[in-house]
Short mmCIF file of C-alpha atoms in Angstrom, two decimals:
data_model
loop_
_atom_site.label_atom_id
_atom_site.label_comp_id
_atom_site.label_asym_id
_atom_site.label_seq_id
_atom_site.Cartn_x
_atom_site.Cartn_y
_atom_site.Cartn_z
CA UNK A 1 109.48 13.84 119.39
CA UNK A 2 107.27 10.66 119.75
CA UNK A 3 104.05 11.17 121.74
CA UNK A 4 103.97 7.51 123.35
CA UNK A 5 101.58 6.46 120.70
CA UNK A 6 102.32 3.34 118.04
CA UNK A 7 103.81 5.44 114.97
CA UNK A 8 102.52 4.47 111.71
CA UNK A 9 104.46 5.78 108.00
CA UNK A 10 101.50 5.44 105.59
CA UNK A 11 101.22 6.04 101.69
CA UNK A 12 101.82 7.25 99.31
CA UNK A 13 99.31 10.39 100.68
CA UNK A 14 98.59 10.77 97.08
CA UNK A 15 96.12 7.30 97.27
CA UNK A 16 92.47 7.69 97.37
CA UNK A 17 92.43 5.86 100.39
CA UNK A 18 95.07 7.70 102.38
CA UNK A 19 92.56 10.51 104.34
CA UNK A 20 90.36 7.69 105.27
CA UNK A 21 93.30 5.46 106.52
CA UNK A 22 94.58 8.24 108.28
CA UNK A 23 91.46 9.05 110.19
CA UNK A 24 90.82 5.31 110.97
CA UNK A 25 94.89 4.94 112.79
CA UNK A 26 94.08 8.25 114.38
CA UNK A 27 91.22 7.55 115.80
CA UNK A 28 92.65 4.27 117.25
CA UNK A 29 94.87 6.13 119.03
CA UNK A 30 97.62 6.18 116.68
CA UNK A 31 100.29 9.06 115.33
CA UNK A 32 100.41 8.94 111.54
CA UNK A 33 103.41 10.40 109.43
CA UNK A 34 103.10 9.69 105.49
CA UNK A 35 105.13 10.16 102.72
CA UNK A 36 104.16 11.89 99.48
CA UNK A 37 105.47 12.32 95.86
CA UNK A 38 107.48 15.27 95.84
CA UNK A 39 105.81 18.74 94.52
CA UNK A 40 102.32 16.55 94.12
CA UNK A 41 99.36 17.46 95.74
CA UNK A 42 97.38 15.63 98.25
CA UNK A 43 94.80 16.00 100.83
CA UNK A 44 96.74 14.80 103.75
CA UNK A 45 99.08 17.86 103.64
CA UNK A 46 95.81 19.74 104.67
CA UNK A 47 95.72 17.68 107.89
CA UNK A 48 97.72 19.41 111.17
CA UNK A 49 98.14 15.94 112.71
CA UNK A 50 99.39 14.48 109.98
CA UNK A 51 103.36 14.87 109.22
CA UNK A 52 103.93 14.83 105.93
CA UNK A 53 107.46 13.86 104.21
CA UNK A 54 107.90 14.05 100.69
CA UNK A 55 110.16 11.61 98.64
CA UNK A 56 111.19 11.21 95.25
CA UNK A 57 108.63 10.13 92.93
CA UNK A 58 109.21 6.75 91.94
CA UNK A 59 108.03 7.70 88.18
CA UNK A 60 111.04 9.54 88.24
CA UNK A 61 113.60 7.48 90.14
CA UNK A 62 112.81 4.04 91.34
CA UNK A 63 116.33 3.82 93.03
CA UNK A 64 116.18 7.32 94.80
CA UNK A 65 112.51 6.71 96.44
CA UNK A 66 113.94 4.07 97.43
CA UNK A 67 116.86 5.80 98.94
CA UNK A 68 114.64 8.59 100.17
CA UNK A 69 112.42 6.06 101.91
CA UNK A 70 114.97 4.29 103.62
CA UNK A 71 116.43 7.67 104.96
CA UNK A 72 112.78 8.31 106.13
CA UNK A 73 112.28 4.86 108.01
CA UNK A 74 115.52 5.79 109.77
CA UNK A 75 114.63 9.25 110.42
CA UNK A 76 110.96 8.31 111.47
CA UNK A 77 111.24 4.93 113.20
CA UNK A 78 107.70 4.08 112.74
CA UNK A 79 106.27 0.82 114.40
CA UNK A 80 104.72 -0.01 111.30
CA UNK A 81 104.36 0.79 107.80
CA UNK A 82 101.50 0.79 105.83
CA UNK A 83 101.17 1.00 102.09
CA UNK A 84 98.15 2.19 100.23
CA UNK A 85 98.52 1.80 96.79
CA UNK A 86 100.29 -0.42 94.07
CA UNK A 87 103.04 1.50 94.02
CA UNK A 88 104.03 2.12 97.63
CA UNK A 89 103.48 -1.82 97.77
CA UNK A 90 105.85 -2.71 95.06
CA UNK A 91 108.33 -0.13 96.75
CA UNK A 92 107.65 -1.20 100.26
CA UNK A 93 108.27 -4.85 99.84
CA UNK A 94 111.85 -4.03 98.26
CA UNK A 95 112.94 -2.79 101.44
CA UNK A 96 114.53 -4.39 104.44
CA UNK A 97 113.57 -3.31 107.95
CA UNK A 98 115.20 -3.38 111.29
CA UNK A 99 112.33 -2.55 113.55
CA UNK A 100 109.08 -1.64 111.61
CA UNK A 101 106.34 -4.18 110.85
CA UNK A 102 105.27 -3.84 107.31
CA UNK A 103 101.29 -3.62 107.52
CA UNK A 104 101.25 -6.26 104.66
CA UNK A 105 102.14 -8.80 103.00
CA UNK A 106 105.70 -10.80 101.83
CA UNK A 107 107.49 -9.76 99.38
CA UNK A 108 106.37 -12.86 97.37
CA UNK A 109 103.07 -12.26 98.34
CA UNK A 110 103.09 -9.02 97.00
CA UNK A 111 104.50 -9.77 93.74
CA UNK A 112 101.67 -11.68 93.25
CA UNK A 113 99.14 -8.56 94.02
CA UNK A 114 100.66 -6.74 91.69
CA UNK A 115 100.70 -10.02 88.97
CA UNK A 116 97.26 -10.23 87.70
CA UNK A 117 97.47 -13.02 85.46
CA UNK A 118 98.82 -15.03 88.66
CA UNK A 119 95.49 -13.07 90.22
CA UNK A 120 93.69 -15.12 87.87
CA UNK A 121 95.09 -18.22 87.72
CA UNK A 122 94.58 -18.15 91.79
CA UNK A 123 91.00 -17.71 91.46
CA UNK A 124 90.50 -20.24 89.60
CA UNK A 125 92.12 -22.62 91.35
CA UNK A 126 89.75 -21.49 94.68
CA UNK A 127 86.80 -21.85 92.38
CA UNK A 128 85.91 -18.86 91.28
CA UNK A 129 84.50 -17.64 88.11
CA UNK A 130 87.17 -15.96 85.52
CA UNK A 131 86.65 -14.66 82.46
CA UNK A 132 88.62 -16.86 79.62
CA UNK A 133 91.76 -14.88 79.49
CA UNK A 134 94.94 -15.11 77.53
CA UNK A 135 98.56 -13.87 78.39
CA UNK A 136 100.56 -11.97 75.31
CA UNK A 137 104.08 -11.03 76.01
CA UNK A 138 103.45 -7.57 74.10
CA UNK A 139 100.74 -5.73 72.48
CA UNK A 140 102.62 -6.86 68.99
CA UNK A 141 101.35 -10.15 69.54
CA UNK A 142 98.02 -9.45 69.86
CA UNK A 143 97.04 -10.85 66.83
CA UNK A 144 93.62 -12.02 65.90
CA UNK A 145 90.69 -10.99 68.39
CA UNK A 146 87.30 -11.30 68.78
CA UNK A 147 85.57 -8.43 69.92
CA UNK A 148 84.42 -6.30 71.71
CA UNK A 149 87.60 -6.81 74.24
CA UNK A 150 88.81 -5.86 77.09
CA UNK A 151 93.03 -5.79 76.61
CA UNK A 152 94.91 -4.91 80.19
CA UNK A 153 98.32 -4.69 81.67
CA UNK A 154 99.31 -8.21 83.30
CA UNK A 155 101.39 -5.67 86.16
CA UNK A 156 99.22 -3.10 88.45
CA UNK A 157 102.68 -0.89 88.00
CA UNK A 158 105.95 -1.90 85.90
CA UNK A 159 109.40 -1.15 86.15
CA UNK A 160 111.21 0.44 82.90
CA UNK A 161 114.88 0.76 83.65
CA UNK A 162 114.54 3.59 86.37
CA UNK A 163 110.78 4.39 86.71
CA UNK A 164 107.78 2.89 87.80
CA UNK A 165 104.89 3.40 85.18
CA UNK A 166 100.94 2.28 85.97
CA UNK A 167 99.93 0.97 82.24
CA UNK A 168 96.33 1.34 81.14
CA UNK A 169 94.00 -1.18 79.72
CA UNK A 170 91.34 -0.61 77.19
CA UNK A 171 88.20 -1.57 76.09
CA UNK A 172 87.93 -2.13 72.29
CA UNK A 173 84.88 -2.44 69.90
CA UNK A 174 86.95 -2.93 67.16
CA UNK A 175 90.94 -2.85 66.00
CA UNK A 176 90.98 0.82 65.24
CA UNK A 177 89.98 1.71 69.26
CA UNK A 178 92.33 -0.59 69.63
CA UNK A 179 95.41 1.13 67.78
CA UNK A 180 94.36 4.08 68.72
CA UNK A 181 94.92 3.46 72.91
CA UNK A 182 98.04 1.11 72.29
CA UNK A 183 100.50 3.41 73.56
CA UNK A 184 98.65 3.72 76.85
CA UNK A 185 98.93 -0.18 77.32
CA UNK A 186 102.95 0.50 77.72
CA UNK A 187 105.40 -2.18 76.75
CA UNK A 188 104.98 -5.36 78.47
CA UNK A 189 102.51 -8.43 79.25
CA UNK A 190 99.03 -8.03 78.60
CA UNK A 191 95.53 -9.89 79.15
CA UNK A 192 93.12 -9.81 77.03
CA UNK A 193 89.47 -11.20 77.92
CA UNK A 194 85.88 -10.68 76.39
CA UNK A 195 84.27 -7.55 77.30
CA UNK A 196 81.48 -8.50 79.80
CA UNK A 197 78.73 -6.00 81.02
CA UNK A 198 77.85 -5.72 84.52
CA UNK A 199 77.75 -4.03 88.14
CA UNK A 200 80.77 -4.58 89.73
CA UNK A 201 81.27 -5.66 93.30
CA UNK A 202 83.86 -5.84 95.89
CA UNK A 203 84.47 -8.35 98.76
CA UNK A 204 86.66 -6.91 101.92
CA UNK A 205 88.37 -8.11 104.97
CA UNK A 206 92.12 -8.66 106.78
CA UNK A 207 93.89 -11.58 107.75
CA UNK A 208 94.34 -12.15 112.08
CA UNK A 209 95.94 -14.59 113.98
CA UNK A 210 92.42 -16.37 112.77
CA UNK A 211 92.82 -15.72 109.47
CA UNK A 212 90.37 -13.74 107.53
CA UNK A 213 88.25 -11.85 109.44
CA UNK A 214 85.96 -9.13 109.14
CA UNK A 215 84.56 -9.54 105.30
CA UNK A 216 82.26 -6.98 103.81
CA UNK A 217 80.86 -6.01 100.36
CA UNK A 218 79.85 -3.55 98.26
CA UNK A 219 78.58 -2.69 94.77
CA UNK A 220 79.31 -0.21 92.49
CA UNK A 221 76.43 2.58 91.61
CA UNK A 222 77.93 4.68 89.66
CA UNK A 223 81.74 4.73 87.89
CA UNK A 224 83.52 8.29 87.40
CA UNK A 225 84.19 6.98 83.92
CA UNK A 226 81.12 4.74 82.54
CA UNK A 227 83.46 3.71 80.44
CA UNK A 228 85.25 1.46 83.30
CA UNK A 229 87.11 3.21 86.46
CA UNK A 230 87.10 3.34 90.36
CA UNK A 231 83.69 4.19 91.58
CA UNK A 232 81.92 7.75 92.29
CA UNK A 233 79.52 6.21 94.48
CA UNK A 234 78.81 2.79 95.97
CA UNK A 235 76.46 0.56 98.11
CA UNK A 236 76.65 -1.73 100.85
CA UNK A 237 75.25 -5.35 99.57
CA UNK A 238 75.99 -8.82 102.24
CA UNK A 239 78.76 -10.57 101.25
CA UNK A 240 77.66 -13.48 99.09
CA UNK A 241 77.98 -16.93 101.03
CA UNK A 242 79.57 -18.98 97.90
CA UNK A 243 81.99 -15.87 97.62
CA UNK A 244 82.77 -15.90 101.12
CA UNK A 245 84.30 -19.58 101.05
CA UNK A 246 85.99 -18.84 97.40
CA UNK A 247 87.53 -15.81 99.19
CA UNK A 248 88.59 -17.34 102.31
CA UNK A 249 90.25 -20.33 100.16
CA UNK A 250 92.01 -17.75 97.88
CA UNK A 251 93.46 -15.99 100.43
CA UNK A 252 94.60 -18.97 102.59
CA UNK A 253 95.99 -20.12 98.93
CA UNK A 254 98.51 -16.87 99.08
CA UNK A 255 99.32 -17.13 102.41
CA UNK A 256 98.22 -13.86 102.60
CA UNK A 257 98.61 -11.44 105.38
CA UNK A 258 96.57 -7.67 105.58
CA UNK A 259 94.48 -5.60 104.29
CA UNK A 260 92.65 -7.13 100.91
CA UNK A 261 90.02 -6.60 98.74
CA UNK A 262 88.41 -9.00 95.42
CA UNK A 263 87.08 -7.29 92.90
CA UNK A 264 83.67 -8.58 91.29
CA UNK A 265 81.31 -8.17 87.82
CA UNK A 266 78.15 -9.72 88.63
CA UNK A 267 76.69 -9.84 85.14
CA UNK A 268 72.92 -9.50 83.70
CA UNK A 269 72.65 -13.37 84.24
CA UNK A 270 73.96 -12.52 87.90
CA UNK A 271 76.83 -14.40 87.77
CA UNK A 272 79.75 -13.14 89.67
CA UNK A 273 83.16 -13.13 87.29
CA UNK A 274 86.53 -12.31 89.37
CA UNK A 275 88.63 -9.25 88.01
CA UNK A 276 91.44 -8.70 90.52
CA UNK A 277 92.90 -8.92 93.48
CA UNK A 278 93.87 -5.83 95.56
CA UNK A 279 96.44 -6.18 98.39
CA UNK A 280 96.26 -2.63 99.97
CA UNK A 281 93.40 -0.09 101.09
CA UNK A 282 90.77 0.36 98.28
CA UNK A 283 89.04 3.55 97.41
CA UNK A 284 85.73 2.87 99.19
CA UNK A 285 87.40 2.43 102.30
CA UNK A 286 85.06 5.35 103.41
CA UNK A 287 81.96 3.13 103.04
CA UNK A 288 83.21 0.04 104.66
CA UNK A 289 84.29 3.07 108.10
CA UNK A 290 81.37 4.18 108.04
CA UNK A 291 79.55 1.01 108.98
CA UNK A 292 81.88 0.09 111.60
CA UNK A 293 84.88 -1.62 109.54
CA UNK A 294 88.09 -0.12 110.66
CA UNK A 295 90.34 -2.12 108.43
CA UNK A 296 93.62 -0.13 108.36
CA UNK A 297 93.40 0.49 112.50
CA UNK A 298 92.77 -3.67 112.76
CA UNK A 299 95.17 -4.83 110.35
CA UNK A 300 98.10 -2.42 111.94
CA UNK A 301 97.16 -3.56 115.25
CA UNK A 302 97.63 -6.77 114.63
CA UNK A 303 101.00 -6.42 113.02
CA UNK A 304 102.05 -4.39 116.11
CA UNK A 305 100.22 -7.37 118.36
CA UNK A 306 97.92 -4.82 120.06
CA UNK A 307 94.15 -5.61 121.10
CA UNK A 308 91.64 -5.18 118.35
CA UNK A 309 89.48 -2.03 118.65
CA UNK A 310 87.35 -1.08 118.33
CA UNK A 311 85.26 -4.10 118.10
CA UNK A 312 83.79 -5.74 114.93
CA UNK A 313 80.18 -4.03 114.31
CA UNK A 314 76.99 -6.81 114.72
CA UNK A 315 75.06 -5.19 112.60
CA UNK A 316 76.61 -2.70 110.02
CA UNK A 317 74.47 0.19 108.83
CA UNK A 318 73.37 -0.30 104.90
CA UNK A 319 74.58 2.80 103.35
CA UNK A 320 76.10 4.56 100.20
CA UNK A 321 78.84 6.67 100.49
CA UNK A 322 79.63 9.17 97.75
CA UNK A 323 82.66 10.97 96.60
CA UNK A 324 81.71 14.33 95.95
CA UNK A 325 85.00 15.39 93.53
CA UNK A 326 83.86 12.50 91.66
CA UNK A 327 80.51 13.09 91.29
CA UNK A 328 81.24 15.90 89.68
CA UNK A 329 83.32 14.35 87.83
CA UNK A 330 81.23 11.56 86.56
CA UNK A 331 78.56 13.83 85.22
CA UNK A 332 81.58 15.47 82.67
CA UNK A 333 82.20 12.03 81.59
CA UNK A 334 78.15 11.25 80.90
CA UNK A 335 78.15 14.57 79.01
CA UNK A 336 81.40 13.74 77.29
CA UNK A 337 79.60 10.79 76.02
CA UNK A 338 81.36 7.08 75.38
CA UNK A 339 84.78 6.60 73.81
CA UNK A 340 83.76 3.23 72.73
CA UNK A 341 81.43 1.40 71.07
CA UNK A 342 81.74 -1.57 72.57
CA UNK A 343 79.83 0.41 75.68
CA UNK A 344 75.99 0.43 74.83
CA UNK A 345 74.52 0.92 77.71
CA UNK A 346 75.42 4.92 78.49
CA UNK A 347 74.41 6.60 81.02
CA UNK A 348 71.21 9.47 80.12
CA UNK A 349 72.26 12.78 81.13
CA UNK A 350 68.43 14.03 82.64
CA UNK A 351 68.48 10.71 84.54
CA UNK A 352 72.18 11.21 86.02
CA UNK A 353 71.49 14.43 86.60
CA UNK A 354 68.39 13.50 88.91
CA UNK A 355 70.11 10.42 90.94
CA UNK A 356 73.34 12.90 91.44
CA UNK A 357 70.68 15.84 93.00
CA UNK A 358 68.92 12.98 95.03
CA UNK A 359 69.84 12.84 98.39
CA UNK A 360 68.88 10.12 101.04
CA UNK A 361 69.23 9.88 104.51
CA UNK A 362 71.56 6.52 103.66
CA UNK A 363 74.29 8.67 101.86
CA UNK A 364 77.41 9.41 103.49
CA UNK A 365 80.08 11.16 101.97
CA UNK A 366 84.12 10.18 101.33
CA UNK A 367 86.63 11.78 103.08
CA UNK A 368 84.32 14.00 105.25
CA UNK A 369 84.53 15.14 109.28
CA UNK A 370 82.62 17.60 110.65
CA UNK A 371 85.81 18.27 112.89
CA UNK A 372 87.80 19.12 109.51
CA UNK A 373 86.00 20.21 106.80
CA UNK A 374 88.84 21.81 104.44
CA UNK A 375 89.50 18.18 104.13
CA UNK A 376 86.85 17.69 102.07
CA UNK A 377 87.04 20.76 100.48
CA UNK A 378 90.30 20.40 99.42
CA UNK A 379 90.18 16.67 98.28
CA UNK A 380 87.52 17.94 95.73
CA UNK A 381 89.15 20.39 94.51
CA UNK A 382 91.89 18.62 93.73
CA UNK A 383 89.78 15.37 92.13
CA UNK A 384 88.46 18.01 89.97
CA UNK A 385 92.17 19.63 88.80
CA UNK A 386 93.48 15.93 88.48
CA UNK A 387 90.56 15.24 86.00
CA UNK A 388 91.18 18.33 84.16
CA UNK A 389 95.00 17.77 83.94
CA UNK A 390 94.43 14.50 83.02
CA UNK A 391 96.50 12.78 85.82
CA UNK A 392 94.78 9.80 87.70
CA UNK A 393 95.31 8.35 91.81
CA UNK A 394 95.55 5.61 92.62
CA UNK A 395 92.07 3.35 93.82
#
């Protein structure tokens, strides 16, 4: 039975960023209902006021989540839908729908956030810095390289016959890393771009009736992999000026409406290179909440023409917010040691055991509410099992 409140169908609840978004409709007065891979685990199950549905797994039928999530739009009748990841975005845009606003973009707007060497050639054209990068139809045409390289999946997910896979890139010293993570690069277009060292950054915001609005940054402190991965922990930084316009033109250039995020390596010169373009929630959505930037409550209620609320902060808090599962898990990987010798600069393991035990009053922990605790709890427990299993969620 509907409570009176805007209904929004979020996920997949799988996403790093789905406990966060779920907590940021709630507490904008909204009733959430997700959907979730079947017989996966996530932490939103672990939330009473969250309904959870589970669907087919797109990794295992494309055309049946699709069918599944069509039955659950009619079932549900949400006001709006909101994906969170690349994969619920790829699915989400393939759908038709009679009443719901989808929290996001077009369809041809989304096939190009999920086409990062059209990513690339958009940032360049709104005068951004990109790494020189060139587009092979396969990894057999790789060919000659210079190295060390960085060699990634041109798709954020692909489509092979009935399942949707999420290709890995790699980071090569020399040919033989190389051959030895092919497989993992999957069969279809590829980048491949010099390795550059770096911190990496991230530039928020959402598109209004006034177009973007509400941009924030951040920059990485610490990976879970050291090797190159989502972050364990990160900091609030101000948005760079030049970056701001470059941003703004980018996504005016797309014709982009939503959530978004740019991702940044400033390197040891300071320059700032473009990497990607996300067009859904990002994992650090718990640092940009904590300092007063409800992004998935603002972007759904503008979709669902509602007043903004609650209001844009003046003057955000600077803080770091931490993700505890990963925390853990990033000390396993500096003890693991690197997988690549094209990555020099490694982590000590006294020194990252003494920043992980410090504690300021600035930190502020992912996915935590003193109202629901097992929340937390649970979400680490199951970071940890993921990393153990070897399984991955999406950023």
């Amino acid at each position: 039975m509907r409570s009176g409140k805007p209904v929004v169908l979020l996920g997949f609840a799988q996403a790093f960023a789905a406990i966060e978004a779920a907590w940021s409709l709630q507490d904008a007065g909204m009733q959430v209902v997700a959907f979730a891979r079947r017989g996966k685990r996530s932490a939103l199950s672990r939330m009473r006021d969250v309904i959870v549905h589970e669907v087919t797994p797109p990794e295992v039928s494309i055309e049946q989540c699709l069918a599944d999530l069509a039955d659950l739009v009619a079932q549900v009748q949400p006001d709006g839908i909101l994906p969170l990841d690349d994969a619920s975005l790829w699915l989400t845009s393939c759908l038709t729908y009679d009443r719901a606003e989808l929290i996001g973009p077009s369809p041809d707007a989304a096939a190009l956030a999920l086409d990062k060497h059209a990513q690339v050639q958009a940032a360049q054209l709104a005068g951004m810095r990109v790494p020189p990068t060139r587009l092979v139809r396969s990894a057999s045409e790789l060919g000659e390289l210079e190295w060390p390289v960085v060699v990634k999946p041109a798709e954020a997910v692909r489509a092979e016959g009935d399942r949707l896979t999420r290709p890995r890139g790699v980071i090569a010293a020399d040919r033989a890393e190389l051959d030895a993570a092919r497989d993992g690069l999957g069969d279809g277009p590829l980048l491949v771009q010099p390795y550059i060292t770096g911190v990496g950054e991230g530039v928020f915001g959402y598109v209004n009736e006034h177009g973007v609005s509400a941009l924030s940054a951040h920059r990485r402190v610490r990976m879970v992999n050291p090797h190159g991965s989502a972050s364990s922990a990160c900091t609030s930084i101000d948005v760079d000026p030049d970056l701001a316009v470059s941003v703004r033109e980018l996504i005016a250039d797309l014709q982009w409406r939503g959530l978004f995020m740019v991702e940044l390596l400033r390197d040891d010169d300071g320059v700032p290179w473009f990497m990607e373009f996300n067009g859904r929630a990002w994992g650090s959505l718990a640092l940009a909440r904590r300092r007063g930037f409800e992004y998935p409550a603002w972007a759904t209620q503008h979709a669902l023409g509602m007043p903004q609320t609650p209001p844009q902060p003046t003057a955000p808090a600077s803080i770091t917010a931490r993700h505890l599962g990963r925390e853990i898990a990033h000390l396993l990987f500096v003890l693991r040691g690197p997988q690549s010798q094209a990555v020099t600069a490694w982590p000590g393991r006294v020194s990252t055991v003494r920043q992980l035990a410090h504690i300021s009053r600035d930190d502020r922990l992912y996915n935590w509410n003193p109202r629901r605790p097992s929340v937390l709890v649970g979400d680490t427990i199951d970071t940890l099992r993921d990393l153990v299993s070897g399984r991955r969620r999406a950023g």
